[in-house]
C-alpha positions as a Markdown table, in Angstrom:
| # | Residue | x | y | z |
|---|---|---|---|---|
| 1 | Met | -58.2 | -10.5 | 34.2 |
| 2 | Thr | -58.5 | -11.8 | 30.9 |
| 3 | Ile | -59.4 | -9.5 | 28.0 |
| 4 | Ser | -62.2 | -10.4 | 25.6 |
| 5 | Pro | -62.7 | -9.4 | 22.0 |
| 6 | Gly | -63.4 | -5.7 | 21.7 |
| 7 | Asn | -61.6 | -2.3 | 22.1 |
| 8 | Pro | -60.1 | -2.4 | 25.8 |
| 9 | Thr | -59.5 | 1.4 | 25.4 |
| 10 | Leu | -63.1 | 2.1 | 25.6 |
| 11 | Val | -63.3 | 0.6 | 29.1 |
| 12 | Gln | -61.4 | 2.5 | 31.6 |
| 13 | Val | -60.7 | 0.7 | 34.9 |
| 14 | Tyr | -59.4 | 2.7 | 38.2 |
| 15 | Ile | -58.5 | 0.7 | 41.3 |
| 16 | Gly | -58.3 | 2.5 | 44.5 |
| 17 | Glu | -56.7 | -0.1 | 46.9 |
| 18 | Pro | -55.5 | -3.5 | 46.0 |
| 19 | Ile | -58.3 | -6.0 | 45.7 |
| 20 | Gln | -58.1 | -8.5 | 48.5 |
| 21 | His | -61.5 | -10.5 | 48.3 |
| 22 | Arg | -61.9 | -13.1 | 45.6 |
| 23 | Ser | -65.5 | -12.0 | 45.2 |
| 24 | Asp | -64.4 | -8.5 | 44.4 |
| 25 | Tyr | -61.9 | -9.8 | 41.8 |
| 26 | Asp | -64.5 | -12.2 | 40.2 |
| 27 | Cys | -67.1 | -9.6 | 40.1 |
| 28 | Leu | -64.6 | -6.9 | 38.5 |
| 29 | Ser | -63.4 | -9.5 | 35.9 |
| 30 | Glu | -67.0 | -10.4 | 34.8 |
| 31 | Val | -68.1 | -6.8 | 34.8 |
| 32 | Tyr | -64.9 | -5.9 | 32.5 |
| 33 | Ser | -65.5 | -8.8 | 30.3 |
| 34 | Ile | -69.1 | -7.9 | 29.8 |
| 35 | Leu | -68.3 | -4.1 | 29.1 |
| 36 | Ile | -65.6 | -5.1 | 26.7 |
| 37 | Gln | -68.0 | -7.3 | 24.6 |
| 38 | Lys | -70.5 | -4.4 | 24.4 |
| 39 | Gly | -67.9 | -2.2 | 22.6 |
| 40 | Gln | -69.2 | 1.1 | 24.3 |
| 41 | Trp | -67.4 | 3.4 | 26.6 |
| 42 | Ala | -67.4 | 2.6 | 30.3 |
| 43 | Tyr | -65.7 | 3.6 | 33.5 |
| 44 | Val | -65.3 | 1.3 | 36.3 |
| 45 | Phe | -63.9 | 2.3 | 39.7 |
| 46 | Ala | -63.0 | -0.6 | 42.1 |
| 47 | Asn | -62.3 | -0.7 | 45.8 |
| 48 | Phe | -62.2 | 3.0 | 46.7 |
| 49 | His | -63.7 | 5.0 | 49.4 |
| 50 | Leu | -66.7 | 7.4 | 48.9 |
| 51 | Ala | -68.1 | 9.6 | 51.6 |
| 52 | Asp | -66.2 | 7.5 | 54.4 |
| 53 | Arg | -67.5 | 4.1 | 53.0 |
| 54 | Gln | -65.5 | 1.5 | 51.1 |
| 55 | Val | -67.2 | 0.8 | 47.4 |
| 56 | Asp | -66.5 | -2.4 | 45.7 |
| 57 | Leu | -67.4 | -1.5 | 42.2 |
| 58 | Leu | -68.9 | 1.6 | 40.5 |
| 59 | Val | -69.7 | 1.3 | 36.9 |
| 60 | Phe | -70.7 | 4.3 | 34.6 |
| 61 | Thr | -72.0 | 3.8 | 31.0 |
| 62 | Glu | -74.0 | 5.7 | 28.5 |
| 63 | Lys | -77.2 | 4.0 | 29.8 |
| 64 | Thr | -76.4 | 3.2 | 33.5 |
| 65 | Thr | -74.6 | 4.1 | 36.7 |
| 66 | Ala | -74.4 | 1.2 | 39.0 |
| 67 | Ile | -72.9 | 0.7 | 42.4 |
| 68 | Ile | -72.0 | -2.9 | 43.1 |
| 69 | Glu | -71.3 | -4.7 | 46.5 |
| 70 | Ala | -69.6 | -8.0 | 45.8 |
| 71 | Lys | -70.1 | -10.9 | 48.3 |
| 72 | Gly | -68.7 | -14.4 | 48.3 |
| 73 | Tyr | -71.1 | -16.5 | 50.3 |
| 74 | Ser | -70.6 | -20.2 | 50.4 |
| 75 | Phe | -73.5 | -21.1 | 52.7 |
| 76 | Pro | -77.1 | -20.0 | 52.7 |
| 77 | Val | -77.9 | -16.4 | 53.7 |
| 78 | Arg | -81.0 | -15.0 | 55.2 |
| 79 | Gly | -81.9 | -11.3 | 55.5 |
| 80 | Gly | -83.9 | -8.4 | 54.5 |
| 81 | Thr | -83.6 | -4.6 | 54.0 |
| 82 | Asn | -83.0 | -4.0 | 57.7 |
| 83 | Gly | -81.0 | -5.6 | 60.5 |
| 84 | Pro | -78.3 | -7.9 | 60.4 |
| 85 | Trp | -78.1 | -10.8 | 58.0 |
| 86 | Glu | -77.3 | -14.5 | 59.1 |
| 87 | Gln | -75.4 | -17.1 | 57.3 |
| 88 | Tyr | -76.1 | -20.8 | 57.9 |
| 89 | Gly | -73.1 | -23.2 | 57.9 |
| 90 | Pro | -72.3 | -26.7 | 59.3 |
| 91 | Asn | -71.6 | -25.0 | 62.7 |
| 92 | Gly | -74.9 | -23.4 | 63.0 |
| 93 | Ser | -75.7 | -19.6 | 62.1 |
| 94 | Arg | -73.6 | -16.5 | 62.4 |
| 95 | Lys | -74.5 | -12.8 | 62.1 |
| 96 | Ile | -73.0 | -11.1 | 59.1 |
| 97 | Gly | -73.3 | -7.5 | 57.7 |
| 98 | Asn | -76.4 | -6.6 | 55.7 |
| 99 | Ala | -75.1 | -6.3 | 52.1 |
| 100 | Tyr | -78.5 | -4.7 | 51.1 |
| 101 | Glu | -77.9 | -1.8 | 53.6 |
| 102 | Gln | -74.2 | -1.5 | 52.5 |
| 103 | Ala | -75.3 | -1.1 | 48.9 |
| 104 | Trp | -78.2 | 1.0 | 49.6 |
| 105 | Asn | -75.9 | 3.4 | 51.7 |
| 106 | Ala | -73.2 | 3.5 | 49.0 |
| 107 | Arg | -75.9 | 4.2 | 46.3 |
| 108 | Asn | -77.3 | 7.1 | 48.2 |
| 109 | Ala | -73.7 | 8.4 | 49.1 |
| 110 | Leu | -72.9 | 8.4 | 45.3 |
| 111 | Cys | -76.2 | 10.1 | 44.4 |
| 112 | Asp | -75.3 | 12.9 | 46.8 |
| 113 | Ala | -71.8 | 13.1 | 45.5 |
| 114 | Ile | -72.8 | 13.4 | 42.1 |
| 115 | Gln | -75.5 | 16.0 | 42.9 |
| 116 | Arg | -73.0 | 18.2 | 44.6 |
| 117 | Arg | -70.9 | 18.3 | 41.2 |
| 118 | Tyr | -73.4 | 17.9 | 38.5 |
| 119 | Gln | -77.1 | 18.3 | 38.0 |
| 120 | Thr | -78.4 | 14.8 | 37.3 |
| 121 | Asn | -81.8 | 13.2 | 37.5 |
| 122 | Gly | -82.7 | 10.0 | 39.6 |
| 123 | Tyr | -80.6 | 7.4 | 41.2 |
| 124 | Pro | -77.8 | 4.9 | 40.4 |
| 125 | Asn | -78.7 | 1.3 | 40.3 |
| 126 | Gly | -77.7 | -0.5 | 43.5 |
| 127 | Leu | -76.6 | -4.1 | 43.3 |
| 128 | Val | -75.5 | -6.9 | 45.5 |
| 129 | Ile | -73.6 | -9.5 | 43.4 |
| 130 | Ile | -73.1 | -12.8 | 45.2 |
| 131 | Thr | -70.2 | -15.0 | 43.7 |
| 132 | Pro | -70.3 | -17.4 | 42.3 |
| 133 | Glu | -74.1 | -17.8 | 42.8 |
| 134 | Ile | -76.6 | -17.2 | 45.5 |
| 135 | Pro | -76.3 | -20.3 | 47.6 |
| 136 | Lys | -79.2 | -22.7 | 47.6 |
| 137 | Gly | -81.5 | -22.4 | 50.6 |
| 138 | Ser | -80.8 | -18.5 | 50.9 |
| 139 | Glu | -83.8 | -16.3 | 51.8 |
| 140 | Leu | -83.2 | -12.7 | 50.7 |
| 141 | Ala | -85.9 | -10.3 | 50.7 |
| 142 | Pro | -86.4 | -8.8 | 47.0 |
| 143 | Asn | -86.4 | -5.1 | 46.6 |
| 144 | Tyr | -86.3 | -3.0 | 43.4 |
| 145 | Lys | -83.9 | -0.4 | 45.0 |
| 146 | Val | -81.1 | -2.6 | 45.5 |
| 147 | Val | -81.3 | -6.0 | 43.5 |
| 148 | Ile | -79.5 | -9.1 | 44.8 |
| 149 | Lys | -78.2 | -11.4 | 42.0 |
| 150 | Gly | -75.6 | -14.1 | 41.3 |
| 151 | Leu | -72.6 | -13.3 | 39.2 |
| 152 | Ser | -74.1 | -14.8 | 36.1 |
| 153 | Gln | -76.9 | -12.2 | 36.2 |
| 154 | Val | -74.7 | -9.2 | 36.3 |
| 155 | Gly | -74.8 | -8.5 | 32.6 |
| 156 | Pro | -78.7 | -8.0 | 32.4 |
| 157 | Glu | -78.3 | -5.7 | 35.4 |
| 158 | Leu | -75.6 | -3.6 | 33.7 |
| 159 | Ala | -77.8 | -3.2 | 30.7 |
| 160 | Arg | -80.8 | -1.8 | 32.8 |
| 161 | Ser | -81.0 | 1.8 | 32.7 |
| 162 | Ser | -80.6 | 4.1 | 35.7 |
| 163 | Gly | -80.7 | 7.7 | 36.7 |
| 164 | Ala | -77.6 | 9.9 | 37.9 |
| 165 | Leu | -76.0 | 9.3 | 34.4 |
| 166 | Leu | -72.7 | 11.0 | 33.6 |
| 167 | Thr | -71.0 | 11.7 | 30.3 |
| 168 | Gln | -67.6 | 10.4 | 29.5 |
| 169 | Glu | -66.0 | 13.9 | 30.1 |
| 170 | Gln | -67.7 | 14.1 | 33.6 |
| 171 | Cys | -66.4 | 10.7 | 34.4 |
| 172 | Glu | -62.8 | 11.9 | 33.4 |
| 173 | Ser | -63.0 | 14.9 | 35.6 |
C-alpha cells in the first residue's frame, strides 16, 4: 500500500485476517489513499468476521459508515438483488455468489451490531466495488440500498452521507 500526502495517523486501519484476494487489496489501497487525501479521521476494518459473516471492508468517517464487498470480476456478470449471479466467460456461464446479497446482509448485520451497543439512526451505506471496473457487457440491477460501482467510483461513494454514524471514541472502543 502506498501512502499519499496527508496525515496517515488520522486513518486507522485494522486487518483481521491476512488479505488473500487481489480485489480486496486493491479496494483497501484505494480507500486508504482517498481517506488520507481527505485529511480527516477515519477507521477502516478489513477482512474480519461480523455476526458469522466475513466482511471485506468497513469504513467509518465523520459523515459515513460504509460496508464494502470487493469483487474482482474479469468477465461480464449478470444478476439482481435476489438469486445467484452468473458470470459469462469463454467457456460459457457459471453461477457465482450474489455480491448484492452479501453486501446487504453485512450491512444489516453491522446495523444490528451497532444498535446493540450505541443508539444511532439510519443505516450504513452498502457497496459492492468491482475491481478494476465493472466488466463491459455486465447486467447488474441498480438499487439504492446497496450500490454497485467500479473501483474508480469508490471516492464519491465514501463521500456520500449515511446513517449509523459513530464518533472516533466509539470506533476506538
